[in-house]
Short mmCIF file of C-alpha atoms and ligand atoms in Angstrom, two decimals:
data_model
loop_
_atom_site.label_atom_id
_atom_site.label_comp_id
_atom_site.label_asym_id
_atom_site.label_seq_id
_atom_site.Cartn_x
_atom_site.Cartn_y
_atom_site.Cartn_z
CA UNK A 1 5.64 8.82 22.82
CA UNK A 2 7.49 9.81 19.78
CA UNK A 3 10.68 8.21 18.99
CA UNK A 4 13.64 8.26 16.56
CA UNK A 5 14.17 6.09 13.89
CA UNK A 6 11.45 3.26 14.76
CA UNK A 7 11.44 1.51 18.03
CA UNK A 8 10.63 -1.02 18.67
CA UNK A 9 7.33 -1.47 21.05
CA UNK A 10 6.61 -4.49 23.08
CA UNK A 11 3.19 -3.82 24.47
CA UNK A 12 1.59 -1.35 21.82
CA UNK A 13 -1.03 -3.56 20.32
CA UNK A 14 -2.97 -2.60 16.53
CA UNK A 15 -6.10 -1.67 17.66
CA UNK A 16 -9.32 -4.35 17.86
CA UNK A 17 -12.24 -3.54 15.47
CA UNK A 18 -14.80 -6.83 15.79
CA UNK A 19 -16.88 -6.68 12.71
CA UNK A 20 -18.93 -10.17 13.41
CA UNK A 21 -22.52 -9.99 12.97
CA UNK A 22 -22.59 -6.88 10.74
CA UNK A 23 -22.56 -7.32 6.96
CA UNK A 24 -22.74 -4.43 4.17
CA UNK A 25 -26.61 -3.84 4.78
CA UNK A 26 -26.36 -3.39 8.28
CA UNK A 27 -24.70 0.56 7.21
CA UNK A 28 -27.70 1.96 9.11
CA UNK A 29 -27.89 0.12 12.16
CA UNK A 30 -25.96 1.93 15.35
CA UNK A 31 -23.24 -0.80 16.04
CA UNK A 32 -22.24 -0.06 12.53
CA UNK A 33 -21.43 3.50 13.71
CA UNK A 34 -19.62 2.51 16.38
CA UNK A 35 -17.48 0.02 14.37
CA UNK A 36 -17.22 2.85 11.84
CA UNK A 37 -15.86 5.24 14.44
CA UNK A 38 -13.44 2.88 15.80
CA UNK A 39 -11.94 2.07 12.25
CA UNK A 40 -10.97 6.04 11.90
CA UNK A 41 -9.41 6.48 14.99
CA UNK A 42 -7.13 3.26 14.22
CA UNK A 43 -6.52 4.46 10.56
CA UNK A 44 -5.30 7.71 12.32
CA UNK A 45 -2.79 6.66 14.34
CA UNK A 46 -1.71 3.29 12.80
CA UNK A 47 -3.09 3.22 9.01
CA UNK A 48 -4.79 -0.35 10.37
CA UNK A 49 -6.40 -1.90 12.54
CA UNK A 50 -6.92 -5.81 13.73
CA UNK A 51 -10.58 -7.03 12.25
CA UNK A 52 -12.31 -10.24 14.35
CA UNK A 53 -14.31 -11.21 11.49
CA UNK A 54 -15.93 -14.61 12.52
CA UNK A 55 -17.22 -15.71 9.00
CA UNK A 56 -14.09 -17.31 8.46
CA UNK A 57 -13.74 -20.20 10.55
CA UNK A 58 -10.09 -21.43 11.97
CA UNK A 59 -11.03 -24.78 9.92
CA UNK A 60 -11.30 -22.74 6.70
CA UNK A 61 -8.37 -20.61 7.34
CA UNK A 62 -6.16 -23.64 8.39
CA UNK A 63 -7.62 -25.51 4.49
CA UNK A 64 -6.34 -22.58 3.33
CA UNK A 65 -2.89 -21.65 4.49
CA UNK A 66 -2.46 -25.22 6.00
CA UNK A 67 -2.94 -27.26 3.63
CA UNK A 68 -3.90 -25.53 -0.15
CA UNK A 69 -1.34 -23.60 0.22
CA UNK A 70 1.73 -25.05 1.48
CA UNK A 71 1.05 -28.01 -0.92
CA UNK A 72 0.55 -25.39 -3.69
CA UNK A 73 4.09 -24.32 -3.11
CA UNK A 74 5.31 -27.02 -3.19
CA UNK A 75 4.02 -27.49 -6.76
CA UNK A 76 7.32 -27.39 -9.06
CA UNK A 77 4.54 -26.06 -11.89
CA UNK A 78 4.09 -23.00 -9.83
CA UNK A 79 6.69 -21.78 -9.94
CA UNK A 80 7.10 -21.75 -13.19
CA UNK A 81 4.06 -19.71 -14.21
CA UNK A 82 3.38 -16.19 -14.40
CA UNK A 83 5.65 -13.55 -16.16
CA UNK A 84 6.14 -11.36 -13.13
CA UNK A 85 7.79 -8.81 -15.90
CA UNK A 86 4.73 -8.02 -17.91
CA UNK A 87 3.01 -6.18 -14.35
CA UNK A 88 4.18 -6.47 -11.47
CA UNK A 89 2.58 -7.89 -8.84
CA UNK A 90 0.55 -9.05 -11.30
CA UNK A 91 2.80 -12.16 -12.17
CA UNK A 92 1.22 -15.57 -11.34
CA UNK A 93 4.26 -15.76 -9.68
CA UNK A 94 6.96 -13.80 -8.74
CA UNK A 95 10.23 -13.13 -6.91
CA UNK A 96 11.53 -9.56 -5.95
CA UNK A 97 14.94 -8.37 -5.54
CA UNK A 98 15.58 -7.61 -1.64
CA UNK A 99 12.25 -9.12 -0.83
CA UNK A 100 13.39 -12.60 -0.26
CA UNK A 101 9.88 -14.74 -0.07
CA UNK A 102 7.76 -16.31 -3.46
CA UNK A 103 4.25 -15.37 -4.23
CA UNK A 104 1.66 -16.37 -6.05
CA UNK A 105 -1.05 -14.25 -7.30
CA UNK A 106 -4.64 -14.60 -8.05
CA UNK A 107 -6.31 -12.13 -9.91
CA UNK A 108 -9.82 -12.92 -10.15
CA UNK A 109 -10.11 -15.19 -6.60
CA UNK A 110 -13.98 -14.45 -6.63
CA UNK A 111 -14.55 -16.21 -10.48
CA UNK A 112 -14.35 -20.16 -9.92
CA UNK A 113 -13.67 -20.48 -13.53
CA UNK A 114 -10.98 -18.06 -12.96
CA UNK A 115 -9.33 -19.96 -10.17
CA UNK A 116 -10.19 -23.10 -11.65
CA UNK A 117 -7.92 -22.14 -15.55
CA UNK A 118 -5.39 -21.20 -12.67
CA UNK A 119 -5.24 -24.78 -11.28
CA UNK A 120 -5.24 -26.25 -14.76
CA UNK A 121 -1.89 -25.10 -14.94
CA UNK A 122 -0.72 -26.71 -11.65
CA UNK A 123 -2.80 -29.40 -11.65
CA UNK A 124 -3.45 -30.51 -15.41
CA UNK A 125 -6.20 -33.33 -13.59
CA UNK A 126 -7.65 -30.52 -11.50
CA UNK A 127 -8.06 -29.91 -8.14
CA UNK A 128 -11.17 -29.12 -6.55
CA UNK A 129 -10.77 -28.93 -3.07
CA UNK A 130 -7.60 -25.44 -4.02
CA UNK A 131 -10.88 -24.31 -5.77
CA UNK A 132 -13.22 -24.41 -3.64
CA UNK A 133 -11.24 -23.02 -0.72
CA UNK A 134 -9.82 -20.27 -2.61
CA UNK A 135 -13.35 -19.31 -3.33
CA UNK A 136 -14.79 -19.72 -0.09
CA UNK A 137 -12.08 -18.04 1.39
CA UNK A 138 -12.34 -14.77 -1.20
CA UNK A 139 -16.35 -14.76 -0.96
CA UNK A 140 -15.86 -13.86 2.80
CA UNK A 141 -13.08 -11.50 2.20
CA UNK A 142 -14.73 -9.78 -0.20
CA UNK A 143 -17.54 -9.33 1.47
CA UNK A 144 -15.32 -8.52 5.02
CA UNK A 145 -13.21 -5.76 2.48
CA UNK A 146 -16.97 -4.58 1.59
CA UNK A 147 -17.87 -3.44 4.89
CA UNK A 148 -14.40 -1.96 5.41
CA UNK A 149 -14.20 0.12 2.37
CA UNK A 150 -17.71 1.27 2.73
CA UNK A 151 -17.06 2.28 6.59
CA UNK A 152 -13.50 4.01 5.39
CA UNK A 153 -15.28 6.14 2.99
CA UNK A 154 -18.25 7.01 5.00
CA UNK A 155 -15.58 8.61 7.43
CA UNK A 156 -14.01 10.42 4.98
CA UNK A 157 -17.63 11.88 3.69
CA UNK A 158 -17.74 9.88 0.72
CA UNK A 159 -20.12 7.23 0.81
CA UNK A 160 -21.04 8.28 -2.98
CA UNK A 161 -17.90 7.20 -3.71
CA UNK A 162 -17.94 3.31 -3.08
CA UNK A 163 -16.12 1.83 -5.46
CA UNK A 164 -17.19 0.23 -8.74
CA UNK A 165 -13.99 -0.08 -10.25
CA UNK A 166 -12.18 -2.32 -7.23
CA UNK A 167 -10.78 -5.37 -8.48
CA UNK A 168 -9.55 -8.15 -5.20
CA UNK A 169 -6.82 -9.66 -5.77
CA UNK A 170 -5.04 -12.82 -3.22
CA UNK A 171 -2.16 -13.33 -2.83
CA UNK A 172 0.07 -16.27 -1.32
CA UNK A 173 3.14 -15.94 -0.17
CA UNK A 174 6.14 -18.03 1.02
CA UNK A 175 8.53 -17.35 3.67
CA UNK A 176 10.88 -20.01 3.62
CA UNK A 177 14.54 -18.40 4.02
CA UNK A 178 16.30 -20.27 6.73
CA UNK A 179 17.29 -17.68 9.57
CA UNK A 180 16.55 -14.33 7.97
CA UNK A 181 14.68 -12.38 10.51
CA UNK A 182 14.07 -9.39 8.11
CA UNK A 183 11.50 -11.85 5.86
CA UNK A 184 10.11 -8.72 4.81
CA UNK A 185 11.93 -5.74 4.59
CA UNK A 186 10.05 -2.61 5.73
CA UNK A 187 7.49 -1.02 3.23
CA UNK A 188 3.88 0.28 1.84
CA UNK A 189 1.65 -1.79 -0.03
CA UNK A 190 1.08 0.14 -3.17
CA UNK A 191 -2.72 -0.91 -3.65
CA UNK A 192 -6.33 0.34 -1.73
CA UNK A 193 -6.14 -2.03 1.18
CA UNK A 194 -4.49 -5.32 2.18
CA UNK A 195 -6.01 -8.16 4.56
CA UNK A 196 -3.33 -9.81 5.51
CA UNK A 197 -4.26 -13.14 7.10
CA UNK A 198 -1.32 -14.79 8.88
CA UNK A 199 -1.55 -18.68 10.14
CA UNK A 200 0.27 -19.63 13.54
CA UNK A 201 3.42 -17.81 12.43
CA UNK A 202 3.18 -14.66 13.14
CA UNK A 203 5.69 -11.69 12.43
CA UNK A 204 4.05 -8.95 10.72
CA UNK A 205 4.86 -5.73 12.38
CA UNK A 206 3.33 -1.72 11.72
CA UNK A 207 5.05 1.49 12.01
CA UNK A 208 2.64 3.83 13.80
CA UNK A 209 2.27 7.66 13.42
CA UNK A 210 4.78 7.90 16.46
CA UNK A 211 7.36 5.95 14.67
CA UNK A 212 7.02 2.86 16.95
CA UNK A 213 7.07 -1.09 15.40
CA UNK A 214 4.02 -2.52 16.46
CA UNK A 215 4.13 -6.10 16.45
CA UNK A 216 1.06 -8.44 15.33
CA UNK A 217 -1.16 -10.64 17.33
CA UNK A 218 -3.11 -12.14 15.05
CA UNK A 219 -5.79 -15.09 16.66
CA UNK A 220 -7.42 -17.43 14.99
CA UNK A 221 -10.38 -15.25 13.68
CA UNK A 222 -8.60 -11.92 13.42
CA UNK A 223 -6.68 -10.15 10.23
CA UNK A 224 -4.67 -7.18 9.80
CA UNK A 225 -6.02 -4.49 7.64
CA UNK A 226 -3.42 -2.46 6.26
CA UNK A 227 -4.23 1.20 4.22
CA UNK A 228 -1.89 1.51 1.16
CA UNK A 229 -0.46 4.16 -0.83
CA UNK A 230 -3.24 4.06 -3.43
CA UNK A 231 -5.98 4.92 -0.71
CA UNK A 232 -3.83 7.33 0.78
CA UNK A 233 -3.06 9.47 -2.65
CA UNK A 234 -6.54 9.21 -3.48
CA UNK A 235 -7.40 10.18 -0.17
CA UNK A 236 -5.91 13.38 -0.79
CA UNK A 237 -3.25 12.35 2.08
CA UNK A 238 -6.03 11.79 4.91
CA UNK A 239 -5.36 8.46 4.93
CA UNK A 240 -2.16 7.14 6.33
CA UNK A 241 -0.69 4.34 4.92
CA UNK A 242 1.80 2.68 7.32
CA UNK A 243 5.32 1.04 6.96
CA UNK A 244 5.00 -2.62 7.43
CA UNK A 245 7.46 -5.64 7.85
CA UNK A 246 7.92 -9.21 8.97
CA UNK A 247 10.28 -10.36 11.50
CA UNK A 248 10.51 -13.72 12.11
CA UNK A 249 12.60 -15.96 14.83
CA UNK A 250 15.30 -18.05 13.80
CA UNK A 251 14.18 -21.08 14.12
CA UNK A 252 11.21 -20.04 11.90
CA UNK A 253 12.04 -21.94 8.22
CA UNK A 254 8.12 -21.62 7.37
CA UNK A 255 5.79 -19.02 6.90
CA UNK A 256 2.71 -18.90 4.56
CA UNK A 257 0.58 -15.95 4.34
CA UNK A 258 -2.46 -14.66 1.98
CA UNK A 259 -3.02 -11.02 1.10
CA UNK A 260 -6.10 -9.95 0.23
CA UNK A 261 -6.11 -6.67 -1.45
CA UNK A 262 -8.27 -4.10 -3.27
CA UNK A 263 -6.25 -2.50 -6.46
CA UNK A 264 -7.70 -0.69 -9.42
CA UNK A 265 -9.17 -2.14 -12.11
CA UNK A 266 -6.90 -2.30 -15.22
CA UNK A 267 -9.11 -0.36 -17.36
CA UNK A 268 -9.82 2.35 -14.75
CA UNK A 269 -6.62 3.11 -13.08
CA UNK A 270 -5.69 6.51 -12.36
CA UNK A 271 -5.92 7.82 -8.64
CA UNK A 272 -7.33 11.15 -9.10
CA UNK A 273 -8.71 12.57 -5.61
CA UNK A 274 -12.35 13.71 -5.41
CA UNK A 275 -13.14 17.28 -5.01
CA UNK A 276 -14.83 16.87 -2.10
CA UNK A 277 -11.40 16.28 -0.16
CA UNK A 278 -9.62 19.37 -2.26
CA UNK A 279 -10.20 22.61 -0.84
CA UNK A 280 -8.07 25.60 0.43
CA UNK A 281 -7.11 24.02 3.63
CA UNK A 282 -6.28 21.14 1.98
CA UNK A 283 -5.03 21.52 -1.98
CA UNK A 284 -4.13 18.68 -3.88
CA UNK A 285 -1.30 16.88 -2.34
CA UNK A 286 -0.60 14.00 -5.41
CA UNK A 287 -1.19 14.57 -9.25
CA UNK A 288 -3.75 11.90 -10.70
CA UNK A 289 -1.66 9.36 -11.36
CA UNK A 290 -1.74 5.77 -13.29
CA UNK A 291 -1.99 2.85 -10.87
CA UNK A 292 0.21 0.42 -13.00
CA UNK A 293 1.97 3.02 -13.83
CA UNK A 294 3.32 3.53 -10.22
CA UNK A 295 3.47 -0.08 -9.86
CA UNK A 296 6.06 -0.58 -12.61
CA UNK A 297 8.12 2.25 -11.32
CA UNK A 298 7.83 0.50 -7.54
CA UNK A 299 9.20 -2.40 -9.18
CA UNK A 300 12.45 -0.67 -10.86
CA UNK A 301 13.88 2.38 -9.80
CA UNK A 302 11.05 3.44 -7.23
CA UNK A 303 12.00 0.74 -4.62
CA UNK A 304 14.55 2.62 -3.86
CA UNK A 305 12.75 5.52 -3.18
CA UNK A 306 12.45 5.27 0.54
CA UNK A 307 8.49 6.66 0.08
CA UNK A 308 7.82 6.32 -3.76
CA UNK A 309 4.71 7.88 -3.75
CA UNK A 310 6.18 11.21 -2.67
CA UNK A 311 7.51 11.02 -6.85
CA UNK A 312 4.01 11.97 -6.95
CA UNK A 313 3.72 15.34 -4.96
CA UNK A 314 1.68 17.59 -6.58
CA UNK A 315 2.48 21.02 -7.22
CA UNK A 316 1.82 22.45 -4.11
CA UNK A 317 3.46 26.01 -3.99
CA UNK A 318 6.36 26.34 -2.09
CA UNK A 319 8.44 29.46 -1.57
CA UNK A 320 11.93 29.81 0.16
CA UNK A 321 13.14 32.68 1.64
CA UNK A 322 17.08 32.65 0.99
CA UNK A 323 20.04 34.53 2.77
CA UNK A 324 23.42 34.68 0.68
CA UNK A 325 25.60 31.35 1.09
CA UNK A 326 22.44 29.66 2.57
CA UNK A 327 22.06 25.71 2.02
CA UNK A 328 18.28 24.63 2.54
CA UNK A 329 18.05 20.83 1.62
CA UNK A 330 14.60 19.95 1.02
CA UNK A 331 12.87 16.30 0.83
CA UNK A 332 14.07 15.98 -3.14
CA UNK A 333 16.05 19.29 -3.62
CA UNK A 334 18.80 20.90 -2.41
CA UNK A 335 19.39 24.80 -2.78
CA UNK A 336 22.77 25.87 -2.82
CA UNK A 337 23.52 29.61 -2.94
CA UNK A 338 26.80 31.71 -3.96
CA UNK A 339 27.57 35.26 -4.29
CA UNK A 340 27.05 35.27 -7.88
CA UNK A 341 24.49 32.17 -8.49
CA UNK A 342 22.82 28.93 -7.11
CA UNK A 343 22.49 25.89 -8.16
CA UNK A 344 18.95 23.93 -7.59
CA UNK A 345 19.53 20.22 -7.69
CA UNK A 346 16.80 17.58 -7.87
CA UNK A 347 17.69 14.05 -8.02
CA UNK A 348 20.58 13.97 -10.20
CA UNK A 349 19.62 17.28 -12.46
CA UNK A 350 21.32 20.96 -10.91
CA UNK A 351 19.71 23.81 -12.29
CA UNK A 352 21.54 26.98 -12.39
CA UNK A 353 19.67 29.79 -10.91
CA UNK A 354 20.44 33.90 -10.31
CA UNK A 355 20.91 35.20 -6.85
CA UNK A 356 19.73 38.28 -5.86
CA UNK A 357 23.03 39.87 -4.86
CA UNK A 358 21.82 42.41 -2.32
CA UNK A 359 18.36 41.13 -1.21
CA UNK A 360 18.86 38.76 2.29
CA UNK A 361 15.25 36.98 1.72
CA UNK A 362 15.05 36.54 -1.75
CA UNK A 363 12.13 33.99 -2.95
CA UNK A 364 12.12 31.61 -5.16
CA UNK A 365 8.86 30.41 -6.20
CA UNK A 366 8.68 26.58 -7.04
CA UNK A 367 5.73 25.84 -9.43
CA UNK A 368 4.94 23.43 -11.62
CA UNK A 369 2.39 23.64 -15.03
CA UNK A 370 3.15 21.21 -16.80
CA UNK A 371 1.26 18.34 -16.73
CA UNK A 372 1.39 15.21 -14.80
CA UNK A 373 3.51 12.80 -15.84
CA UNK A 374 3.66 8.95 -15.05
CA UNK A 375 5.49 8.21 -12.06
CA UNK A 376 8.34 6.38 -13.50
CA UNK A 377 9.13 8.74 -16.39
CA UNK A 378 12.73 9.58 -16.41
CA UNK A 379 11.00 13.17 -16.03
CA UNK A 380 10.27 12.29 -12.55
CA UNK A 381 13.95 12.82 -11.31
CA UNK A 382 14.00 16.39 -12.40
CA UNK A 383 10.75 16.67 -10.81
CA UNK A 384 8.60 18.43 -13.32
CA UNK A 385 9.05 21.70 -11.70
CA UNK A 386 9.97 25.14 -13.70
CA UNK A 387 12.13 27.20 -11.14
CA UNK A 388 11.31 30.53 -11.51
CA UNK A 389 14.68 32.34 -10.47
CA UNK A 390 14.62 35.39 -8.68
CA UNK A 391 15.11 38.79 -11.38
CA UNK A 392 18.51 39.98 -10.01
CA UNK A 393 17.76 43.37 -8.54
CA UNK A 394 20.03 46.05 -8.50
CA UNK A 395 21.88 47.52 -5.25
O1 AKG B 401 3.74 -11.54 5.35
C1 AKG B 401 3.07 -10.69 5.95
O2 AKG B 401 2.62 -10.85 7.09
C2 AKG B 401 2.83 -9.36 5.31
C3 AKG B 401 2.92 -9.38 3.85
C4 AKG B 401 3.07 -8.05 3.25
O3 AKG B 401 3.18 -7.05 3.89
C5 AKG B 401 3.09 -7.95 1.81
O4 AKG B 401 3.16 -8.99 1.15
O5 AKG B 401 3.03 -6.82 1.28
FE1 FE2 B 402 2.85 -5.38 2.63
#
């Protein structure tokens, strides 16, 4: 099944989970197992799953992203709110570099008064009917992103664990550019985890485990769930958060989607794995981290970064056994030995190192004791690490 380089899949399909009928109390009836069961085998493979979640009704999603929405775009007020520089993704409304589409965030899209200051600012006479869908529409979600973040973490052990610091968040996005069939350039969603609900356009395609596109069939009462980097850090890496992207046709000029998503809570931010995920077998794979923190940095130089997170990786010990001229390039570092020295280059920095002249496996231990820094410090290139060079030995 594996392939190279992403292929892509006509008949692979995200995996079902139907979720109708249960609700957060049902935790210990047996279909909830089952459900529960079903969710970690997708999350395995795919890092999502489809949910048929019948408390949202076609008419409800079509108020939504046929009718608040597109008219909400079409708002010239909306577009110029939000100061997408102060946080990212946090921006009422923003535009990215290389992602060519609009959104428009809501922060608080379970607080009518919330939503309703929001629509002030579009609508100076108000407009209840955006308020009352957004709300209606964020009630269910929450309550659907409820069951599914309870379910994830009783999988992973940790039903002690539920939350109380997720914050939801929607957002609304536009995909208007004529003819682009990248609308979405391949990528991770930084935050817990996304619902993305898509409305008669589809496009939005995962990158399994095997490397395969798999593309989205969304019907009228299903969403994509979608595990992101946040989950997957804190996680301790046992969650896999999956490449995504949207293709569209060409004739496709219109596209509106809404993203529901669980991120930190400003306050309480940093993605620190529990200990009950930490042990021998598995040691700490990312350094507690800031959640805006990483965001910023995804928003400058990060974006590069092919997988930002990886900035991240903890100081997991790594030792490698050199020859004399050998050349090991590793994910962020390449070794470079001589006769009389190396060089050790991460990112941009080189460090000189000594060779052991007559040793063929010489090691050189890798470790890293100082602490954590934020994601985006200029630190980050050099990768925090103190290269213990081998003691040159005599012959
Ligand atoms: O437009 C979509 O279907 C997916 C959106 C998405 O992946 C994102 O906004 O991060
Ligand atoms: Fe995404």
């Amino acid at each position: 099944m594996a392939s190279l380089g992403g292929v892509d899949t006509k008949n692979l399909e995200l995996p079902k989970v139907d979720l109708s009928g249960l609700d957060i109390t049902s935790f210990n009836e047996k279909a909830w197992a089952i459900v529960r069961l079903k969710i970690a085998q997708a999350l395995e493979i795919y890092g999502g799953f489809e949910v048929i979640y019948n408390e949202i009704s076609p008419e409800l999603r079509n108020e939504l992203l046929g009718v608040v929405v597109p008219e909400l775009f079409s708002m010239p007020a909306a577009s110029k709110l939000g100061d997408s520089e102060q946080l990212p993704y946090h921006g009422i409304y923003f535009r990215k570099p290389g992602f060519p589409f609009f959104a428009v965030q809501l922060t608080d899209p379970n607080d009518l008064s919330a939503i309703q200051e929001y629509a002030n600012n579009i609508w100076p006479q108000g407009n209840d009917f955006f308020c009352n869908t957004v709300l209606n529409y964020s009630k269910h979600m929450q309550a659907l992103m409820q069951i599914i973040h309870r379910m994830i973490l009783e999988s992973l052990g940790l039903e002690d664990h539920y939350e109380s610091h997720l914050k939801f968040a929607n957002y609304y996005k536009d995909v208007s550019d004529k003819g682009k069939t990248i609308a979405l350039p391949p990528h991770k969603d930084p935050n817990y985890i996304s619902i993305v609900c898509q409305h008669n356009v589809e496009g939005l395609e995962v990158e399994n485990t095997c490397d395969e596109w798999i593309k989205t069939k969304p019907s009228t009462n299903s969403f994509t769930v979608l595990v992101g980097e946040a989950f997957k850090a804190w996680a301790n890496g046992k969650l896999y958060a999956p490449n995504h992207r949207v293709k569209l046709k060409k004739d496709i000029t219109k596209r509106y989607v809404v993203v529901f998503s669980t991120v930190p809570t400003l306050t309480n931010d940093i993605i620190d794995a529990p200990k009950e995920l930490i042990d021998e077998q598995h040691p700490l794979l990312f350094k507690p981290f800031k959640y805006y923190d990483y965001i910023k940095y995804r928003f400058t130089e990060g974006e590069k970064d092919e997988d930002a997170l990886k900035m991240e990786l903890q100081n997991t010990p790594m030792t490698v056994q050199l020859g004399q001229g050998a050349r090991i390039q590793l994910a962020n570092a390449v070794i470079n030995t001589g006769i009389s020295g190396a060089t050790i280059q991460f990112g941009s920095v080189d460090f000189p190192a000594v060779v052991a002249r007559d040793v063929a496996t010489s090691a050189y231990g890798i470790d890293s004791e100082r602490p954590a820094r934020g994601p985006h410090s200029t630190e980050t290139s050099a990768r925090r690490a103190h290269l213990s060079a081998p003691r040159a030995t005599t012959a």
